[in-house]
PDB file of C-alpha atoms in Angstrom:
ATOM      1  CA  UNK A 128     -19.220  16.768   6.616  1.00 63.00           C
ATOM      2  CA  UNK A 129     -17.277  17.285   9.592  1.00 78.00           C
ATOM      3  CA  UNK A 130     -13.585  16.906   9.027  1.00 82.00           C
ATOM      4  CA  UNK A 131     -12.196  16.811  12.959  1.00 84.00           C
ATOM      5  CA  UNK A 132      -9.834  13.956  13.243  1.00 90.00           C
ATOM      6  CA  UNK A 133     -10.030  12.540   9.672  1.00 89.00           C
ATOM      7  CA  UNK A 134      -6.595  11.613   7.994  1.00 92.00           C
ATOM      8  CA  UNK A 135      -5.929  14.468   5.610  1.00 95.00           C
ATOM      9  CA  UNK A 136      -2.812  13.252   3.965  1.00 96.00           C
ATOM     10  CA  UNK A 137       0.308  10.596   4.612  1.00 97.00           C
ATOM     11  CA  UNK A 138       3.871  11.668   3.119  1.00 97.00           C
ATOM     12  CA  UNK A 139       6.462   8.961   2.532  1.00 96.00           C
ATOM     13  CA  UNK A 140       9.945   9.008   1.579  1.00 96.00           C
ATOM     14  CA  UNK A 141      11.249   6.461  -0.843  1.00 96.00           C
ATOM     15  CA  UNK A 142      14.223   5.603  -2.696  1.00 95.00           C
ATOM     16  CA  UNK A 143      12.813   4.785  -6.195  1.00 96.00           C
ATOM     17  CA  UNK A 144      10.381   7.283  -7.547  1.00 97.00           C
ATOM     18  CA  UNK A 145       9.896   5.088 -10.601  1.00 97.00           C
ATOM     19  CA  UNK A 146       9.684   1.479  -9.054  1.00 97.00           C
ATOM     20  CA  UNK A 147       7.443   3.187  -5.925  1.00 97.00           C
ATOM     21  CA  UNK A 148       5.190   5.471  -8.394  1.00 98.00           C
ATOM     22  CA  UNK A 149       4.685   1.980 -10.600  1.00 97.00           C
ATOM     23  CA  UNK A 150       3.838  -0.032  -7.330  1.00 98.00           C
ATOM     24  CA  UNK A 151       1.341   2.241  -6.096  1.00 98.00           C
ATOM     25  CA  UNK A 152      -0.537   3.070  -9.077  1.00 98.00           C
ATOM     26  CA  UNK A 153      -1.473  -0.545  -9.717  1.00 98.00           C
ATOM     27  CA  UNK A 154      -2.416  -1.097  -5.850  1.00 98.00           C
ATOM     28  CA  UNK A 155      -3.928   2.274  -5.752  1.00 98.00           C
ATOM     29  CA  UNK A 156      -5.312   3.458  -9.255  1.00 98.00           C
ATOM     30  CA  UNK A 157      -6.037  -0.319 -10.472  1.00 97.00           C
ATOM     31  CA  UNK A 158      -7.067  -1.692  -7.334  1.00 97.00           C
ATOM     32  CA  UNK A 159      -8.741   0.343  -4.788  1.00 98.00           C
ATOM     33  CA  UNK A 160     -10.102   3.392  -6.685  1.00 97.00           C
ATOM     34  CA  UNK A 161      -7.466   6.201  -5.967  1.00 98.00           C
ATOM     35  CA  UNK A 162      -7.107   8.979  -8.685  1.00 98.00           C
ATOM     36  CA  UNK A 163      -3.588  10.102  -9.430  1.00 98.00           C
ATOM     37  CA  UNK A 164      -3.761  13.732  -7.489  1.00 98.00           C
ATOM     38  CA  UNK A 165      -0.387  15.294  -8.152  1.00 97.00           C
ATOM     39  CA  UNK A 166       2.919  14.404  -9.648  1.00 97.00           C
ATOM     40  CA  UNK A 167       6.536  16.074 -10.074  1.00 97.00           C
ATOM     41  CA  UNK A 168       9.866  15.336 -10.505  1.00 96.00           C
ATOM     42  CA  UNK A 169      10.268  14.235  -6.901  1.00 97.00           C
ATOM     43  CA  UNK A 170       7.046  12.978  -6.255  1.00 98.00           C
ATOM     44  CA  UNK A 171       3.408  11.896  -6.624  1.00 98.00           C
ATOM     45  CA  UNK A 172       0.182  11.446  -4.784  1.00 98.00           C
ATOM     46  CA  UNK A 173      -2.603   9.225  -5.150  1.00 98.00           C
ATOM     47  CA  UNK A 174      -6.044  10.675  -3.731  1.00 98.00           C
ATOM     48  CA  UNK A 175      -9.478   8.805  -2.562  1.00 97.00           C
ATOM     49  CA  UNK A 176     -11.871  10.904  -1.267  1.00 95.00           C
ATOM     50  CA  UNK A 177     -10.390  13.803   0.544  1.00 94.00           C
ATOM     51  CA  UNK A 178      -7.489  11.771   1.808  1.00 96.00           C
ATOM     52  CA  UNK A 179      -4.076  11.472  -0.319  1.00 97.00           C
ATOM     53  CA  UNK A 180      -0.965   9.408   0.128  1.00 98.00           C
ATOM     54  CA  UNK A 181       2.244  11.206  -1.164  1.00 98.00           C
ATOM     55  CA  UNK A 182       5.494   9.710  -2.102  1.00 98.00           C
ATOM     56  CA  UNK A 183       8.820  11.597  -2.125  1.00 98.00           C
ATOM     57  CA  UNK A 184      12.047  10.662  -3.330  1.00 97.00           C
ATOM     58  CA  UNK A 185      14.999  10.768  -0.573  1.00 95.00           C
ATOM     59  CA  UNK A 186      18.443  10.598  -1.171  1.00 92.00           C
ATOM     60  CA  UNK A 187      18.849   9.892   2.020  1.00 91.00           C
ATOM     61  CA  UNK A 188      18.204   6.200   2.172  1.00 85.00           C
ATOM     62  CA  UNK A 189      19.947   4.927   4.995  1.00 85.00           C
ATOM     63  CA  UNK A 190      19.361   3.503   7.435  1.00 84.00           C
ATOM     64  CA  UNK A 191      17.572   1.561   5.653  1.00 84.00           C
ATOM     65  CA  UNK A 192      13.044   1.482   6.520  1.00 86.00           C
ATOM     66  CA  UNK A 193      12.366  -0.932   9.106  1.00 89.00           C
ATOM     67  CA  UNK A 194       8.854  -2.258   9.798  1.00 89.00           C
ATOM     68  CA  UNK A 195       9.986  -3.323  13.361  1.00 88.00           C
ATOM     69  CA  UNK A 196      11.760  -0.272  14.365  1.00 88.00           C
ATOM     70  CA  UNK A 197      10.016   3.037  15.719  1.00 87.00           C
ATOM     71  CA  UNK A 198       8.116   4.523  13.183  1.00 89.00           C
ATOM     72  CA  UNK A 199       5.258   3.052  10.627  1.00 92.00           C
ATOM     73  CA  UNK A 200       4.771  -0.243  10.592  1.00 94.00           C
ATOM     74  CA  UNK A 201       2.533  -0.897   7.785  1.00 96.00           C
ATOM     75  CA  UNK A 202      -0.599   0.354   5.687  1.00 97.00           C
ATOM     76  CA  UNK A 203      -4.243  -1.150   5.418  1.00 97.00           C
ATOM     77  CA  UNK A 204      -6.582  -0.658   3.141  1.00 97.00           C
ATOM     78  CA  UNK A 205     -10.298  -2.309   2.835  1.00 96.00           C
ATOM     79  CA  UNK A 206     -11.718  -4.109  -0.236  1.00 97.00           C
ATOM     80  CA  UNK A 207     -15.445  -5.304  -0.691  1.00 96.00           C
ATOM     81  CA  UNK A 208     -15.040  -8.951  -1.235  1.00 96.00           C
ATOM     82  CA  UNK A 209     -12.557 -11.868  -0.094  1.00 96.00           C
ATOM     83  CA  UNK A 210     -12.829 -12.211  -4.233  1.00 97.00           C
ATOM     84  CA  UNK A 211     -11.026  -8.921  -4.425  1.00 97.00           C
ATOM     85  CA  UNK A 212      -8.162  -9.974  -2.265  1.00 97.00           C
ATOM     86  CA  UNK A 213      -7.486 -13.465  -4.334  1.00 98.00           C
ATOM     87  CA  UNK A 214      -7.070 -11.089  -7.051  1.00 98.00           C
ATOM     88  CA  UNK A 215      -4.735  -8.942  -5.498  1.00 98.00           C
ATOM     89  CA  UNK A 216      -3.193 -12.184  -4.290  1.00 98.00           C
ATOM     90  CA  UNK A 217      -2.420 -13.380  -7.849  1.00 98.00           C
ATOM     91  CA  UNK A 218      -1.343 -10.359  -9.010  1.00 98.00           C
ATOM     92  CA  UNK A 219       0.982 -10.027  -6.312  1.00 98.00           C
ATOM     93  CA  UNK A 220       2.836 -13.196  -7.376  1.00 98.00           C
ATOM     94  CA  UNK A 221       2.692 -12.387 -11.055  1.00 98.00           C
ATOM     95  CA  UNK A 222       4.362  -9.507 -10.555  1.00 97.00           C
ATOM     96  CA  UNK A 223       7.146 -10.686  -8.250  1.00 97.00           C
ATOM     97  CA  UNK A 224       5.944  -8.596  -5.151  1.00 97.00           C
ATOM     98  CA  UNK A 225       7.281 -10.287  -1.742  1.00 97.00           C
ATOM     99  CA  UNK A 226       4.022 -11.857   0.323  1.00 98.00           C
ATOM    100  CA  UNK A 227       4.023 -12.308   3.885  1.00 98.00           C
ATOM    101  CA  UNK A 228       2.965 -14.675   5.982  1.00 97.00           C
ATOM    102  CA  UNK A 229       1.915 -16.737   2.945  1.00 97.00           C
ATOM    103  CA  UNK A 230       1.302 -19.889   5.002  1.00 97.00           C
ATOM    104  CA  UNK A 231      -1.025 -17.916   7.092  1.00 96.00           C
ATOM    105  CA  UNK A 232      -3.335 -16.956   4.094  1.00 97.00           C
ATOM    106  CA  UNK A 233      -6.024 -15.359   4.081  1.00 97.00           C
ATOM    107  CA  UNK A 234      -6.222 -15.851   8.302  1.00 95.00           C
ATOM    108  CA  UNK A 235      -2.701 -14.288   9.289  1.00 93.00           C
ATOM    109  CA  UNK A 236      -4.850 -11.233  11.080  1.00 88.00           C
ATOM    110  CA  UNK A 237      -6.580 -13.698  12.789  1.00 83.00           C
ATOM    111  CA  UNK A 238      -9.892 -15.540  11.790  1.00 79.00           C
ATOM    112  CA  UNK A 239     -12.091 -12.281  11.318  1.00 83.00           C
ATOM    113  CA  UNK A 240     -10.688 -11.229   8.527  1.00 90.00           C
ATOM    114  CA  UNK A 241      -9.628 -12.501   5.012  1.00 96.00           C
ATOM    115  CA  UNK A 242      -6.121 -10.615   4.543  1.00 97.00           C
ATOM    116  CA  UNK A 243      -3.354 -10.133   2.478  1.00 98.00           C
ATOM    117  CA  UNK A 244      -0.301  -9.343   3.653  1.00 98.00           C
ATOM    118  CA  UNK A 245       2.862  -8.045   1.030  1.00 98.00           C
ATOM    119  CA  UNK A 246       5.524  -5.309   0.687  1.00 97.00           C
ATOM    120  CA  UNK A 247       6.156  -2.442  -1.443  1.00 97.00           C
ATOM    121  CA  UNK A 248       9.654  -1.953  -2.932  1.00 96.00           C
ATOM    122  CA  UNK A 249      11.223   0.048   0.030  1.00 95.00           C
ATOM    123  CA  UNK A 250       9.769  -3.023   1.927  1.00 95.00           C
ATOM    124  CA  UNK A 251       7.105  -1.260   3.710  1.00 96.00           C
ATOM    125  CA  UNK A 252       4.462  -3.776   4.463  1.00 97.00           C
ATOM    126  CA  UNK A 253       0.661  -3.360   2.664  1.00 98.00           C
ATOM    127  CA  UNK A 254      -2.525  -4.457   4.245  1.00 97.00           C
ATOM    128  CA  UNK A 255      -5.361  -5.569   1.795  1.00 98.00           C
ATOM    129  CA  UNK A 256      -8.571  -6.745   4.086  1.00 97.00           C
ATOM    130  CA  UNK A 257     -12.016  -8.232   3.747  1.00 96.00           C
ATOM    131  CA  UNK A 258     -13.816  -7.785   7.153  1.00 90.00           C
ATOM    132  CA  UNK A 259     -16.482 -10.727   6.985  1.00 79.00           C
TER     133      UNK A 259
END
């Protein structure tokens, strides 16, 4: 398999190992087949495939992240089913994670896809998407 332009790896910085690493291993593990990779006192990755997402603790935490400023806006990730999303969706609520655009649901990406839109502790905004 040819590996030219394929994402090997995205590093963020966040403020709460513990809250972050308990976030992302329900979305990640739970949810969208990830294997925990790597994990230390600072930090821990999540891998699918040959592509891993690593999260670092910072002590420098301000200014605080912000979506709407330069810099990453938000993260996407496919499911198989609009089933899967609902799911998420619930969970999401049980769990007292902040959804966006709720109103908008499942159509706030536009009427092509069924997507969920939500935020991660250090607010950065999570993608889950059904492409019909």
């Amino acid at each position: 398999m040819k590996k030219t332009g394929m994402i090997s790896h995205i590093e963020l910085y966040v403020s709460d190992l513990k809250r972050t690493s308990s976030f992302w291993e329900w979305l990640l593990v739970n949810k969208l087949n990830y294997q925990l990779y790597q994990k230390w006192n600072q930090g821990v990755s999540f891998s699918l495939g040959d592509t891993y997402i690593v999260f670092v603790e910072t002590k420098k935490i301000t200014p605080n992240y912000n979506r709407t400023a330069v810099g990453l806006n938000h993260l996407a990730f496919y499911v198989d089913s609009s089933k899967i999303v609902d799911e998420i969706r619930e969970e999401v609520h049980e769990k007292n994670y902040m959804e966006l655009y709720a109103a908008k649901y499942p159509h706030a990406s536009g009427n092509n896809n069924y997507a969920l839109f939500f935020e991660d502790p250090d607010r950065i905004k999570v993608e889950i998407v059904y492409e019909k």
